[in-house]
Short mmCIF file of C-alpha atoms and ligand atoms in Angstrom, two decimals:
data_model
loop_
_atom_site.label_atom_id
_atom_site.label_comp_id
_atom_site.label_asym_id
_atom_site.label_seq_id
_atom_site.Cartn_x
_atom_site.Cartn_y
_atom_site.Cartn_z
CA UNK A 197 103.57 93.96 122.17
CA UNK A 198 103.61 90.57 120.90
CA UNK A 199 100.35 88.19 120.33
CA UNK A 200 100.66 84.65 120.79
CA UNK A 201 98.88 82.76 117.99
CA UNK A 202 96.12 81.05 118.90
CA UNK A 203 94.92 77.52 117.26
CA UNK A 204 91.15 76.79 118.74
CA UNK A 205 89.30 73.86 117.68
CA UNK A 206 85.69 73.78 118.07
CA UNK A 207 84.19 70.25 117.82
CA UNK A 208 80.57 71.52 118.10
CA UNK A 209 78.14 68.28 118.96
CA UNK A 210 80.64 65.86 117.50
CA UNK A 211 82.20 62.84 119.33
CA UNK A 212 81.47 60.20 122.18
CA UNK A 213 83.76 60.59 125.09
CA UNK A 214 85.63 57.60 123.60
CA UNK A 215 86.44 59.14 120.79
CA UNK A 216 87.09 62.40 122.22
CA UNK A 217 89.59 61.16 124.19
CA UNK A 218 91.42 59.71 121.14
CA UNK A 219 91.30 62.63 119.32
CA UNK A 220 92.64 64.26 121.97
CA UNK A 221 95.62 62.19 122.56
CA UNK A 222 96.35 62.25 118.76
CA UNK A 223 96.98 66.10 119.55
CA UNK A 224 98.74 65.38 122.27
CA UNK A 225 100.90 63.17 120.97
CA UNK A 226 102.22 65.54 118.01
CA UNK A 227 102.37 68.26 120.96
CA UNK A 228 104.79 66.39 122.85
CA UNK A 229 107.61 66.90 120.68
CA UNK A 230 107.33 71.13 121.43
CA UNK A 231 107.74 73.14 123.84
CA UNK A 232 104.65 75.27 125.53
CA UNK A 233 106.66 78.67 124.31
CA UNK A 234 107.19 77.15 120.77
CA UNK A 235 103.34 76.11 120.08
CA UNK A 236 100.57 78.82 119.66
CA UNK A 237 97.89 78.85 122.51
CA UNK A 238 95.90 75.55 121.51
CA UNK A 239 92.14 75.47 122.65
CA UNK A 240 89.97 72.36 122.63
CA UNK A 241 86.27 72.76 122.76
CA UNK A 242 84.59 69.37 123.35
CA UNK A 243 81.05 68.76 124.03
CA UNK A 244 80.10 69.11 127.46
CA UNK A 245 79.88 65.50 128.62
CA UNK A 246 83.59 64.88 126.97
CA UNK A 247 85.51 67.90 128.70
CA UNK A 248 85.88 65.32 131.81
CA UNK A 249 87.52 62.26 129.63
CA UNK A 250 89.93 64.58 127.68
CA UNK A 251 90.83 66.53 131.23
CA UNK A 252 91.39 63.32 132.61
CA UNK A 253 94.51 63.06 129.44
CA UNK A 254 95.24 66.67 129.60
CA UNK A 255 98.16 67.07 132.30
CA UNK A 256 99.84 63.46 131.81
CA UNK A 257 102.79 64.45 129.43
CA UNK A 258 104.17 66.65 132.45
CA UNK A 259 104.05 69.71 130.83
CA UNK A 260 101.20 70.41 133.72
CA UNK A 261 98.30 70.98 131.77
CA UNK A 262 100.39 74.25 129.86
CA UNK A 263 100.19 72.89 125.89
CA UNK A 264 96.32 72.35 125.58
CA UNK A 265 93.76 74.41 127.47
CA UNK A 266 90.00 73.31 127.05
CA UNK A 267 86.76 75.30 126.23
CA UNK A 268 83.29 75.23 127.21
CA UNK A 269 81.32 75.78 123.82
CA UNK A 270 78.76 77.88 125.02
CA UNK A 271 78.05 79.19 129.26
CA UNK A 272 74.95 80.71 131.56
CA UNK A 273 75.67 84.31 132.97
CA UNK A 274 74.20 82.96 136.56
CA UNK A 275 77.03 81.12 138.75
CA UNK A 276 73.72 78.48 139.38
CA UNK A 277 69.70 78.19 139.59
CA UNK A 278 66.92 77.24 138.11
CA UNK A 279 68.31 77.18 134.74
CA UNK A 280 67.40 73.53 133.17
CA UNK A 281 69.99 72.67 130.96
CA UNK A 282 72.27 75.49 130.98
CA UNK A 283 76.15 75.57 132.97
CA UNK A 284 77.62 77.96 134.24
CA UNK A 285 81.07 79.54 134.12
CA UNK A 286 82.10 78.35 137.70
CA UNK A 287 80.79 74.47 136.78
CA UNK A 288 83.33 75.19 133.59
CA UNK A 289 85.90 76.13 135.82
CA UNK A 290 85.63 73.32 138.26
CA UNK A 291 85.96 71.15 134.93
CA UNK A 292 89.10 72.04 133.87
CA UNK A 293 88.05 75.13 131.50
CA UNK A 294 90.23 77.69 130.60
CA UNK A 295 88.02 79.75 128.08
CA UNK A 296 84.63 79.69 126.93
CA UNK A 297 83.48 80.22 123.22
CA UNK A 298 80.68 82.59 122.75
CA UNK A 299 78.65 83.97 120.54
CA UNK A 300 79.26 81.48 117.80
CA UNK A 301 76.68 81.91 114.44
CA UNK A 302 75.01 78.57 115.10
CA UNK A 303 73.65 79.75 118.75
CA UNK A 304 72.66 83.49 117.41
CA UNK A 305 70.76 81.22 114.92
CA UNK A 306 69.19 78.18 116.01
CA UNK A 307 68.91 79.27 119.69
CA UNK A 308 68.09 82.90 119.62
CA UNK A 309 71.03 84.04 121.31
CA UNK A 310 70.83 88.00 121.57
CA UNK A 311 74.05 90.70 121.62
CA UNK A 312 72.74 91.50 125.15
CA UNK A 313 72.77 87.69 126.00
CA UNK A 314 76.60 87.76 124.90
CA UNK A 315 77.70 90.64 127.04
CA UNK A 316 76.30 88.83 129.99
CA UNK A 317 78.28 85.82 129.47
CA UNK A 318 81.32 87.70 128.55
CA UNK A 319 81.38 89.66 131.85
CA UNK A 320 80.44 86.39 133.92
CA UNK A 321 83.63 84.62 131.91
CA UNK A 322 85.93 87.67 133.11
CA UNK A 323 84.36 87.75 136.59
CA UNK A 324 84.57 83.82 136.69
CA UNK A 325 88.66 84.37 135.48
CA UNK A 326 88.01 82.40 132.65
CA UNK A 327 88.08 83.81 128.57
CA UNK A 328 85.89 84.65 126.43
CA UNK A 329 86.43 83.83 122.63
CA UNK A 330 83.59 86.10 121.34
CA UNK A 331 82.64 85.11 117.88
CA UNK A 332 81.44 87.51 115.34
CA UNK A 333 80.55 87.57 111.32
CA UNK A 334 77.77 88.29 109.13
CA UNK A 335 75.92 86.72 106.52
CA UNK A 336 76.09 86.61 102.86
CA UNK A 337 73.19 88.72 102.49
CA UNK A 338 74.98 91.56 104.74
CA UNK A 339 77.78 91.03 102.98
CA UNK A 340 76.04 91.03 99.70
CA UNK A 341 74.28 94.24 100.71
CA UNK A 342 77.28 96.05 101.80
CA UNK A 343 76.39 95.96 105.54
CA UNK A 344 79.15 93.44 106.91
CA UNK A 345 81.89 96.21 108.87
CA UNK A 346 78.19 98.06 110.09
CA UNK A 347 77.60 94.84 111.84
CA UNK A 348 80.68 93.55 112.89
CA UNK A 349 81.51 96.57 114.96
CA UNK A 350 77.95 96.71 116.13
CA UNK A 351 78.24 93.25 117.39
CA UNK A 352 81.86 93.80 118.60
CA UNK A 353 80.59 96.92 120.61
CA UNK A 354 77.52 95.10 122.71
CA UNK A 355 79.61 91.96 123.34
CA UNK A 356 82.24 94.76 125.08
CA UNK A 357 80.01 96.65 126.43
CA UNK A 358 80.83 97.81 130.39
CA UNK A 359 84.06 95.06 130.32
CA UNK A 360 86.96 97.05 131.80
CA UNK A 361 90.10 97.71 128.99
CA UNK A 362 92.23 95.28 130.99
CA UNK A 363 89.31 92.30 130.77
CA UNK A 364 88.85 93.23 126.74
CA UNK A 365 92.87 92.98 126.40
CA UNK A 366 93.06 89.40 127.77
CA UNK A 367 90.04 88.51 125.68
CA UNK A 368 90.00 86.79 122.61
CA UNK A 369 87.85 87.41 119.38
CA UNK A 370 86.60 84.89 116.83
CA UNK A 371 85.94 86.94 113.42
CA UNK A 372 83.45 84.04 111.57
CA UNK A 373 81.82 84.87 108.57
CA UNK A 374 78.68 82.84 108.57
CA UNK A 375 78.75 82.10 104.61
CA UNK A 376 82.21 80.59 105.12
CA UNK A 377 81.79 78.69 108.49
CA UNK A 378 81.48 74.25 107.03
CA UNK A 379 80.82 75.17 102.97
CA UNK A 380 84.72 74.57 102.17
CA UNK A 381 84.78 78.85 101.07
CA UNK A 382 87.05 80.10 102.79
CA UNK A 383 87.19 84.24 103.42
CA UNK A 384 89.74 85.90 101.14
CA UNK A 385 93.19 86.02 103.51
CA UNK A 386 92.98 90.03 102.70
CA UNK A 387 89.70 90.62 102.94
CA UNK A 388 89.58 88.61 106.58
CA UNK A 389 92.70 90.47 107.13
CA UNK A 390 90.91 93.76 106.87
CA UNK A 391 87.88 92.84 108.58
CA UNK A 392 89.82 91.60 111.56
CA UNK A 393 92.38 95.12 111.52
CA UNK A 394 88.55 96.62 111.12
CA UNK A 395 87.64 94.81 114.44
CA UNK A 396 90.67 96.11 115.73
CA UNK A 397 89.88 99.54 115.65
CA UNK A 398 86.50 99.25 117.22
CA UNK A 399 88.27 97.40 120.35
CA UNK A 400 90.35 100.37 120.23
CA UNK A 401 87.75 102.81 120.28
CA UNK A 402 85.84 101.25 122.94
CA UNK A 403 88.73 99.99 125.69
CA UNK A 404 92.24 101.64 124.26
CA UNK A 405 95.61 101.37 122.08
CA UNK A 406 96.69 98.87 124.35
CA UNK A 407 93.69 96.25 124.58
CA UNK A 408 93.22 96.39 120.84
CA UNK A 409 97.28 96.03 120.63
CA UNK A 410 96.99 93.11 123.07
CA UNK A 411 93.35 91.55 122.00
CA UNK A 412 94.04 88.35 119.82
CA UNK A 413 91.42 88.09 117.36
CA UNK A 414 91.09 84.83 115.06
CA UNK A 415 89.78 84.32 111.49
CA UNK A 416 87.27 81.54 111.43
CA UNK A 417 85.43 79.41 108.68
CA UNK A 418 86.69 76.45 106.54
CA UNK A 419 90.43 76.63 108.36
CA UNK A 420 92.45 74.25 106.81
CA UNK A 421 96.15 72.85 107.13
CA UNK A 422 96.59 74.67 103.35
CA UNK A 423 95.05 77.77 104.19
CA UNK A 424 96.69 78.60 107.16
CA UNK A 425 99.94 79.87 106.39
CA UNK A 426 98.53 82.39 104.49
CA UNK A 427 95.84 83.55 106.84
CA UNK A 428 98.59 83.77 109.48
CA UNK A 429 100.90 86.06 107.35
CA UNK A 430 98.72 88.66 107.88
CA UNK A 431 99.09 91.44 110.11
CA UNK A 432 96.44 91.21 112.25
CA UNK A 433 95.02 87.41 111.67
CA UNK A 434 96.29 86.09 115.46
CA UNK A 435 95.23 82.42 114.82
CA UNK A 436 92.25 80.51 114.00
CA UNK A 437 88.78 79.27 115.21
CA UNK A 438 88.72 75.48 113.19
CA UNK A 439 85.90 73.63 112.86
CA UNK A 440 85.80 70.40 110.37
CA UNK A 441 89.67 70.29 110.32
CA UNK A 442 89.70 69.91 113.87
CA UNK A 443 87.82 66.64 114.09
CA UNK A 444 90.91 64.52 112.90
CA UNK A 445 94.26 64.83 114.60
CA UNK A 446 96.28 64.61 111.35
CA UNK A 447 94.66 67.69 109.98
CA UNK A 448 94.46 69.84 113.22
CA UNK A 449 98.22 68.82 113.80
CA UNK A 450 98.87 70.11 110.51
CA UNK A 451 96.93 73.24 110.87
CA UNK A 452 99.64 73.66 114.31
CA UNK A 453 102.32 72.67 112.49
CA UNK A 454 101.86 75.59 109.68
CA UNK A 455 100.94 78.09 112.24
CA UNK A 456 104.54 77.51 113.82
CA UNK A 457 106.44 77.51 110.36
CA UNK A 458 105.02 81.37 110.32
CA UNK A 459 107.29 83.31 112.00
CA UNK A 460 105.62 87.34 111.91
CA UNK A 461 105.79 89.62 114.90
CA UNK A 462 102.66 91.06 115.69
P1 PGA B 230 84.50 75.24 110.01
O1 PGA B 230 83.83 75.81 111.37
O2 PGA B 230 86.00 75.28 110.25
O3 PGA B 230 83.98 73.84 109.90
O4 PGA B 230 84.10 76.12 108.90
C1 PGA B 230 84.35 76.93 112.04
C2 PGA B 230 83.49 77.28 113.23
O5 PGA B 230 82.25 77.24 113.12
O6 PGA B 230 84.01 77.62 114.31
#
């Protein structure tokens, strides 16, 4: 079995289409040079009102659209309905969306989003034929109190929840502890590293040797183009979920760059 890395930039509310579309082809531009099989998997997550102005770039290189998929940050479980202000995983679709990013810290915190909530939108994501990048991590007061594998796996369990072993195999997993997500402290390479082989287990547990063999789980929080060689040395660390560093083409290039100068079979 062999994972693909995966390089996933989430720009959160950041950028004007404008300047979206810039930053895109600044990526694009340092992409050109490789092939789709030599790059990792790269993700874009814009805002929702930019994914149409950096689709518009995407497929113009002629490598048809293969070298950088895009993400919806967040999705509604309903294909459509009275649901003011949400999308759904079909409107994603018809975008030009390849995966959807759930689950991330800053919705469980500032808009109440539940475990159940996530196992909705994970299902609708694998039902839509989209992917889920299910993001997980605890706080510094779990961790503090000794609590943080506890509540990994029992987040990791309820986002998985009733998904079929094949869906959880193709899925990917954003491991995101909340103290390190924007402060510039990044997790310990070996302590994400066991955390994430941690996570592993549990996906094992719940869908099979082969999805948690196949499942590409990322480390997340304060990536950076000197930090990633390391983090992607380790055994189970299958790429990264970047935030900050993904907001300026030089670094996120970088970030690529040091992922592909990291040859490990995993
Ligand atoms: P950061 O954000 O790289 O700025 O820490 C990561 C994330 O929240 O996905």
């Amino acid at each position: 079995m062999s994972r693909k890395p995966i390089i996933a930039g989430n720009w959160k509310m950041n950028l004007l289409r404008g300047q979206a579309k810039d930053l895109f082809e600044g990526i694009k531009s340092f992409v050109k040079d490789y092939s789709a099989k030599e790059l990792p998997t790269i993700v874009i997550a814009p805002v929702f009102t930019s994914i149409s102005a950096v689709e518009a770039v995407k497929c113009d290189c002629g490598c048809g659209g293969t070298k950088i998929s895009i993400a919806g940050q967040n999705c509604h479980w309903e294909n459509s309905g009275a649901y003011t202000g949400e999308v759904s995983v079909e409107m994603l679709k018809d975008a030009g969306c390849d995966y959807v990013i759930i689950g991330h810290s800053e919705r469980r915190q500032y808009f109440s989003e539940t475990d159940e909530m996530i196992n909705k939108k994970a299902k609708a994501i694998l039902a839509g034929g989209l992917i889920p990048i299910i993001c997980c991590g605890e706080t510094l007061e779990q961790r503090e109190s000794g609590v943080t594998d506890q509540h990994i796996a029992s987040q990791i369990r309820a986002a998985l929840s009733g998904i079929s072993s094949e869906d959880v195999a193709k899925s990917v997993i954003a491991y995101e502890p909340i103290w390190a997500i924007g402060t510039g402290k990044t997790c310990d390479s070996d302590e994400a590293n066991r955390v994430i082989a941690m996570i592993r287990n549990v996906v094992k547990d719940v869908a099979g040797a082969e999805a948690a063999d196949s499942i590409r789980i990322l480390y997340g929080g304060s990536v950076k183009p000197n930090t990633i060689a390391e983090q992607m040395s380790k055994s189970d660390i299958d790429g990264a979920l970047v935030g900050g560093a993904s907001l300026k083409a030089d670094s996120f290039n970088e970030i690529i760059a040091n992922t592909m100068k990291v040859v490990v079979s995993k």
